[in-house]
Coordinates of C-alpha atoms and ligand atoms in Angstrom, one line a residue:
X9 CA 28.2 37.1 -124.8
X10 CA 24.8 36.5 -123.3
X11 CA 24.5 36.6 -119.5
X12 CA 23.5 33.3 -117.9
X13 CA 20.0 33.1 -116.4
X14 CA 18.9 30.3 -114.1
X15 CA 15.7 29.6 -112.3
X16 CA 13.5 26.7 -111.1
X17 CA 10.1 25.7 -109.8
X18 CA 9.3 23.1 -107.2
X19 CA 7.0 20.2 -108.4
X20 CA 5.0 20.3 -105.2
X21 CA 1.5 20.9 -106.6
X22 CA -0.4 22.5 -109.4
X23 CA 1.1 25.5 -111.2
X24 CA -0.9 28.7 -110.5
X25 CA -1.2 32.2 -111.9
X26 CA 1.4 33.4 -109.3
X27 CA 4.0 31.0 -110.7
X28 CA 3.1 32.0 -114.2
X29 CA 3.3 35.8 -113.9
X30 CA 5.9 35.9 -111.1
X31 CA 8.3 33.4 -112.8
X32 CA 7.6 31.4 -116.0
X33 CA 6.5 34.4 -118.1
X34 CA 9.8 36.1 -117.3
X35 CA 11.7 32.9 -118.4
X36 CA 9.8 32.9 -121.6
X37 CA 10.2 36.7 -122.3
X38 CA 13.9 36.5 -121.6
X39 CA 14.8 33.3 -123.4
X40 CA 16.1 35.0 -126.5
X41 CA 18.4 37.4 -124.7
X42 CA 20.0 35.2 -122.0
X43 CA 21.9 31.9 -121.9
X44 CA 18.9 30.3 -120.1
X45 CA 18.8 27.4 -117.7
X46 CA 15.4 26.5 -116.3
X47 CA 14.9 23.4 -114.1
X48 CA 12.4 21.4 -112.1
X49 CA 13.5 21.6 -108.5
X50 CA 12.5 18.0 -107.6
X51 CA 15.1 17.7 -104.8
X52 CA 13.6 20.7 -103.1
X53 CA 10.1 19.3 -103.3
X54 CA 11.1 16.2 -101.4
X55 CA 11.1 18.4 -98.3
X56 CA 7.3 18.1 -98.4
X57 CA 6.3 15.5 -101.0
X58 CA 6.8 12.0 -99.7
X59 CA 4.9 9.9 -102.3
X60 CA 6.5 8.3 -105.3
X61 CA 3.6 8.5 -107.7
X62 CA 2.6 12.0 -106.7
X63 CA 6.2 13.3 -107.2
X64 CA 6.8 11.7 -110.6
X65 CA 3.4 13.0 -111.8
X66 CA 4.2 16.5 -110.5
X67 CA 7.6 16.4 -112.3
X68 CA 6.0 15.5 -115.7
X69 CA 3.3 18.1 -115.1
X70 CA 5.8 20.9 -114.5
X71 CA 7.7 19.9 -117.6
X72 CA 4.5 20.1 -119.6
X73 CA 3.6 23.4 -118.0
X74 CA 7.0 24.9 -119.0
X75 CA 6.7 23.8 -122.6
X76 CA 3.1 24.8 -122.8
X77 CA 3.9 28.3 -121.5
X78 CA 6.3 28.8 -124.3
X79 CA 9.8 27.7 -123.1
X80 CA 11.6 26.6 -126.2
X81 CA 13.9 23.7 -125.6
X82 CA 16.1 24.9 -128.5
X83 CA 16.8 28.1 -126.7
X84 CA 16.5 27.1 -123.0
X85 CA 18.3 24.3 -121.2
X86 CA 15.4 22.5 -119.5
X87 CA 16.3 19.9 -117.0
X88 CA 15.5 18.1 -113.8
X89 CA 17.6 19.2 -110.7
X90 CA 18.1 15.6 -109.5
X91 CA 19.8 14.6 -112.9
X92 CA 22.8 16.7 -111.9
X93 CA 23.8 15.0 -108.6
X94 CA 26.9 17.2 -108.3
X95 CA 24.6 19.9 -106.9
X96 CA 24.2 17.8 -103.8
X97 CA 28.0 17.4 -103.4
X98 CA 28.4 21.2 -103.6
X99 CA 25.6 21.5 -101.0
X100 CA 27.8 19.5 -98.6
X101 CA 30.8 21.8 -99.1
X102 CA 28.6 24.8 -98.5
X103 CA 27.1 23.1 -95.4
X104 CA 30.5 22.9 -93.9
X105 CA 30.9 26.7 -94.3
X106 CA 27.4 27.6 -93.1
X107 CA 26.5 28.2 -89.5
X108 CA 23.3 27.0 -87.8
X109 CA 22.4 30.5 -86.5
X110 CA 22.7 31.9 -90.1
X111 CA 20.2 29.3 -91.4
X112 CA 17.9 29.8 -88.4
X113 CA 17.3 33.3 -89.7
X114 CA 15.7 32.0 -93.0
X115 CA 12.0 33.1 -93.2
X116 CA 10.7 29.8 -94.5
X117 CA 12.3 27.9 -91.6
X118 CA 11.2 30.5 -89.0
X119 CA 7.6 30.3 -90.3
X120 CA 7.6 26.5 -90.2
X121 CA 8.9 26.6 -86.6
X122 CA 6.4 29.3 -85.6
X123 CA 3.6 27.0 -86.8
X124 CA 4.9 24.4 -84.4
X125 CA 5.9 22.1 -87.2
X126 CA 8.6 19.4 -86.7
X127 CA 11.0 20.6 -89.4
X128 CA 13.1 18.1 -91.3
X129 CA 16.8 18.8 -92.1
X130 CA 15.9 19.3 -95.7
X131 CA 13.7 22.3 -94.9
X132 CA 16.4 23.7 -92.7
X133 CA 19.1 23.3 -95.4
X134 CA 16.8 24.4 -98.3
X135 CA 18.6 27.7 -98.9
X136 CA 21.9 26.0 -99.2
X137 CA 20.7 23.5 -101.8
X138 CA 19.3 26.5 -103.7
X139 CA 22.6 28.3 -103.4
X140 CA 24.3 25.3 -104.9
X141 CA 21.7 25.2 -107.8
X142 CA 22.5 28.8 -108.6
X143 CA 26.3 28.9 -108.1
X144 CA 27.3 25.6 -109.8
X145 CA 26.2 27.0 -113.2
X146 CA 27.9 30.4 -112.7
X147 CA 24.4 32.0 -113.0
X148 CA 24.3 35.7 -113.2
X149 CA 20.6 36.5 -113.3
X150 CA 18.0 34.7 -111.2
X151 CA 14.4 35.7 -112.1
X152 CA 12.1 35.0 -109.2
X153 CA 9.1 36.3 -107.2
X154 CA 9.6 38.4 -104.1
X155 CA 9.3 35.3 -101.8
X156 CA 12.6 33.9 -103.1
X157 CA 14.6 37.1 -102.6
X158 CA 16.1 36.0 -99.3
X159 CA 17.1 32.7 -100.9
X160 CA 19.1 34.5 -103.6
X161 CA 20.7 36.6 -100.9
X162 CA 21.8 33.3 -99.2
X163 CA 23.3 32.3 -102.5
X164 CA 25.2 35.6 -102.7
X165 CA 26.5 35.3 -99.1
X166 CA 27.5 31.7 -99.6
X167 CA 29.5 32.5 -102.8
X168 CA 31.3 35.4 -101.0
X169 CA 32.0 33.2 -98.0
X170 CA 33.4 30.4 -100.2
X171 CA 35.5 32.8 -102.3
X172 CA 37.0 34.4 -99.2
X173 CA 37.7 30.9 -97.6
X174 CA 39.0 28.9 -100.6
X175 CA 39.8 31.6 -103.2
X176 CA 37.9 33.2 -106.0
X177 CA 35.6 30.5 -107.4
X178 CA 32.0 31.8 -107.8
X179 CA 30.3 34.6 -109.6
X180 CA 27.9 36.7 -107.4
X181 CA 24.4 36.3 -108.8
X182 CA 21.6 38.9 -108.9
X183 CA 17.9 38.3 -108.2
X184 CA 15.7 39.8 -110.9
X185 CA 12.3 40.6 -109.4
X186 CA 9.7 42.4 -111.6
X187 CA 8.0 45.0 -109.4
X188 CA 4.5 44.7 -110.9
X189 CA 4.4 40.9 -110.4
X190 CA 6.7 40.5 -107.4
X191 CA 3.7 39.3 -105.3
X192 CA 0.7 38.1 -107.3
X193 CA -2.3 38.2 -105.0
X194 CA -4.5 35.1 -104.5
X195 CA -8.3 35.0 -104.2
X196 CA -8.2 36.4 -100.6
X197 CA -5.8 39.2 -101.5
X198 CA -2.8 37.6 -99.7
X199 CA 0.1 36.3 -101.8
X200 CA -1.1 33.5 -104.1
X201 CA 0.3 30.3 -102.6
X202 CA -0.6 26.7 -102.5
X203 CA -0.3 26.7 -98.7
X204 CA -2.9 29.5 -98.3
X205 CA -5.4 27.6 -100.5
X206 CA -6.0 30.8 -102.5
X207 CA -4.7 29.9 -105.9
X208 CA -6.1 30.2 -109.4
X209 CA -4.8 27.1 -111.3
X210 CA -3.1 27.9 -114.5
X211 CA -4.1 24.7 -116.3
X212 CA -7.3 23.8 -114.4
X213 CA -10.5 23.0 -116.2
X214 CA -12.8 25.9 -117.1
X215 CA -15.0 24.9 -114.1
X216 CA -12.0 24.8 -111.7
X217 CA -10.8 28.2 -112.9
X218 CA -14.3 29.7 -112.7
X219 CA -14.8 28.3 -109.2
X220 CA -11.5 29.9 -108.0
X221 CA -12.4 33.3 -109.7
X222 CA -15.9 33.4 -108.2
X223 CA -14.2 32.8 -104.8
X224 CA -12.3 36.1 -104.9
X225 CA -13.1 38.0 -101.8
X226 CA -14.7 41.5 -102.2
X227 CA -16.6 43.9 -99.9
X228 CA -20.4 43.8 -100.1
X229 CA -21.0 46.9 -102.3
X230 CA -24.0 46.5 -104.6
X231 CA -24.0 47.0 -108.4
X232 CA -24.9 50.7 -108.4
X233 CA -22.4 51.7 -105.7
X234 CA -19.1 53.3 -106.7
X235 CA -16.1 51.0 -105.9
X236 CA -12.5 51.6 -105.2
X237 CA -10.4 49.7 -107.8
X238 CA -7.2 50.0 -105.9
X239 CA -8.4 48.0 -102.9
X240 CA -10.3 45.5 -105.0
X241 CA -8.8 42.0 -105.2
X242 CA -10.4 41.4 -108.6
X243 CA -8.9 44.6 -110.0
X244 CA -5.5 43.6 -108.8
X245 CA -5.7 40.5 -110.9
X246 CA -7.0 42.5 -114.0
X247 CA -3.7 44.3 -113.8
X248 CA -1.9 41.2 -114.9
X249 CA -3.9 41.0 -118.1
X250 CA -5.0 44.5 -119.2
X251 CA -3.0 47.3 -120.8
X252 CA -3.0 50.9 -119.4
X253 CA -6.0 52.1 -121.4
X254 CA -8.1 49.1 -120.7
X255 CA -7.3 49.4 -117.0
X256 CA -8.2 53.1 -117.1
X257 CA -11.6 52.3 -118.7
X258 CA -12.3 49.6 -116.1
X259 CA -11.1 51.9 -113.3
X260 CA -13.7 54.5 -114.5
X261 CA -16.5 51.9 -114.5
X262 CA -15.5 51.0 -110.9
X263 CA -15.6 54.5 -109.6
X264 CA -18.7 55.6 -111.4
X265 CA -20.8 52.7 -110.0
X266 CA -23.0 50.5 -112.1
X267 CA -20.6 47.6 -112.4
X268 CA -21.1 44.6 -110.2
X269 CA -18.2 42.5 -108.8
X270 CA -19.8 39.6 -110.5
X271 CA -19.4 41.3 -113.9
X272 CA -15.7 42.1 -113.0
X273 CA -15.1 38.5 -112.1
X274 CA -16.7 37.3 -115.4
X275 CA -14.4 39.6 -117.3
X276 CA -11.4 38.3 -115.4
X277 CA -12.4 34.8 -116.1
X278 CA -12.5 35.4 -119.9
X279 CA -9.1 37.2 -119.7
X280 CA -7.6 34.1 -118.0
X281 CA -9.3 31.6 -120.5
X282 CA -8.1 33.7 -123.5
X283 CA -4.5 33.6 -122.1
X284 CA -4.4 29.9 -121.6
X285 CA -6.3 28.7 -124.7
X286 CA -3.3 28.4 -126.9
X287 CA -1.1 27.2 -124.0
X288 CA -3.7 24.4 -123.3
X289 CA -3.5 23.3 -126.9
X290 CA 0.3 23.2 -126.8
X291 CA 0.2 21.2 -123.5
X292 CA -2.2 18.7 -125.0
X293 CA 0.2 18.1 -127.9
X294 CA 3.2 17.6 -125.7
X295 CA 1.3 15.3 -123.4
X296 CA 0.6 13.0 -126.3
X297 CA 4.3 12.2 -126.5
X298 CA 5.7 12.0 -123.0
X299 CA 8.8 10.2 -124.3
X300 CA 9.6 13.3 -126.2
X301 CA 9.2 15.4 -123.0
X302 CA 11.6 12.9 -121.2
X303 CA 14.1 13.2 -124.0
X304 CA 14.0 17.1 -123.8
X305 CA 14.8 16.8 -120.1
X306 CA 17.5 14.3 -120.7
X307 CA 19.1 16.5 -123.3
X308 CA 19.0 19.5 -121.0
X309 CA 20.5 17.4 -118.1
X310 CA 23.4 16.3 -120.4
X311 CA 24.2 19.9 -121.2
X312 CA 23.8 21.1 -117.5
X313 CA 25.9 18.2 -116.3
X314 CA 28.9 19.1 -118.5
X315 CA 28.9 22.6 -117.0
X316 CA 28.4 21.3 -113.4
X317 CA 31.2 18.7 -113.8
X318 CA 33.6 21.4 -115.1
X319 CA 32.8 23.6 -112.2
X320 CA 33.0 20.8 -109.6
X321 CA 36.5 20.1 -110.9
X322 CA 37.6 23.6 -109.9
X323 CA 35.6 23.5 -106.6
X324 CA 37.1 20.1 -105.6
X325 CA 40.6 21.5 -106.4
X326 CA 40.0 24.7 -104.4
X327 CA 38.6 22.8 -101.4
X328 CA 41.5 20.3 -101.4
X329 CA 39.8 17.0 -102.0
X330 CA 41.5 16.6 -105.4
X331 CA 45.0 15.3 -105.0
Ligands
TYM426 P1 8.4 27.9 -106.0 O1 8.2 26.6 -106.6 O2 7.7 28.1 -104.6 O3 7.9 29.1 -106.9 C1 8.3 29.2 -108.2 C2 8.4 30.6 -108.7 O4 7.1 31.2 -108.6 C3 7.2 32.4 -107.9 N1 6.0 32.7 -107.2 C4 5.3 33.9 -107.2 N2 5.7 35.1 -107.7 C5 4.8 36.1 -107.6 N3 3.7 36.0 -106.9 C6 3.3 34.8 -106.3 N4 2.1 34.8 -105.6 C7 4.1 33.7 -106.4 N5 4.1 32.4 -106.0 C8 5.2 31.8 -106.4 C9 8.4 32.2 -106.9 O5 8.9 33.4 -106.3 C10 9.3 31.4 -107.7 O6 10.1 32.3 -108.5 N6 12.9 27.7 -104.0 C11 12.2 27.9 -105.3 C12 12.7 26.9 -106.4 C13 14.2 26.9 -106.6 C14 14.9 27.9 -107.3 C15 16.2 27.5 -107.3 C16 14.5 29.1 -107.9 C17 15.0 25.9 -106.3 N7 16.3 26.3 -106.6 C18 17.3 28.2 -107.9 C19 15.6 29.9 -108.5 C20 16.9 29.5 -108.5 C21 10.8 27.7 -105.0 O7 10.4 27.0 -104.2 O8 9.9 28.2 -105.9

């Protein structure tokens, strides 16, 4: 029996290299070995996206990105979170077990508060909707980047709390975080993130990708000077693309001097473009038939819904609302 894998991405902007290496690549690499469920977390994105056209465009874009990156709808159940409304019912049961101080410890909420933002209830309750996403499908493995670790811990705690209150109901999921790509750095060396405006878009035009790569922050060492690869933001990104020997050769060129940061950036640009060339073509093909993409999501939702309904039957019974 294959283990069940589940993960999702929010349609709240354009997919970047951090999402690809930190998440989607894992989903693709694991799709043969796991009973995989990958979804578009549209309900989560409504915590920030409040524009109908923007949201529906983002949802289609993420579906295209998933397919272009190599998720095979024959192997992976691909669906939209909001198509399985049971997840919001489960969120309510979890809400009634969750205390306010416990949610006040969530990093994302604390960060938003610290920035003086007026936080909506959706942001506050975000980890609980995510716990429902994970637990309703009896997921065992949740591949994510480091920034989602705390959220998976909330799901584990919530499962344990529910089990001890209402009786054994949920499996306890594990986060799967690949060390080398746990935090993909952005053009300024901080975690790549839409909110830091330091992203390299996965499916941007050549010009957009070039602009982002040329923006990578370096020190001011001239071409001839020896450079330290380990502190160089460009080198950190080369690590995503090059194998051990190629990295060793590049590292040598850095330490010997004679290689400019510009040359290193140009190399990185061609590594990125080589990676995405076949994915771009696939994306073009899928985008010519959006009805097919919608049908893939609908199929996935039908499959996910059957599992969610079966689980909700048990949950409703255990909570006591089923008479
Ligand atoms: P989201 O949309 O912010 O990010 C999607 C995935 O990309 C990973 N990621 C990164 N990994 C490494 N380095 C980076 N710089 C980087 N930036 C993003 C994230 O860790 C994530 O794995 N809350 C989730 C969506 C979600 C979900 C779920 C995930 C909703 N329900 C259930 C798993 C299971 C989110 O906002 O991801």
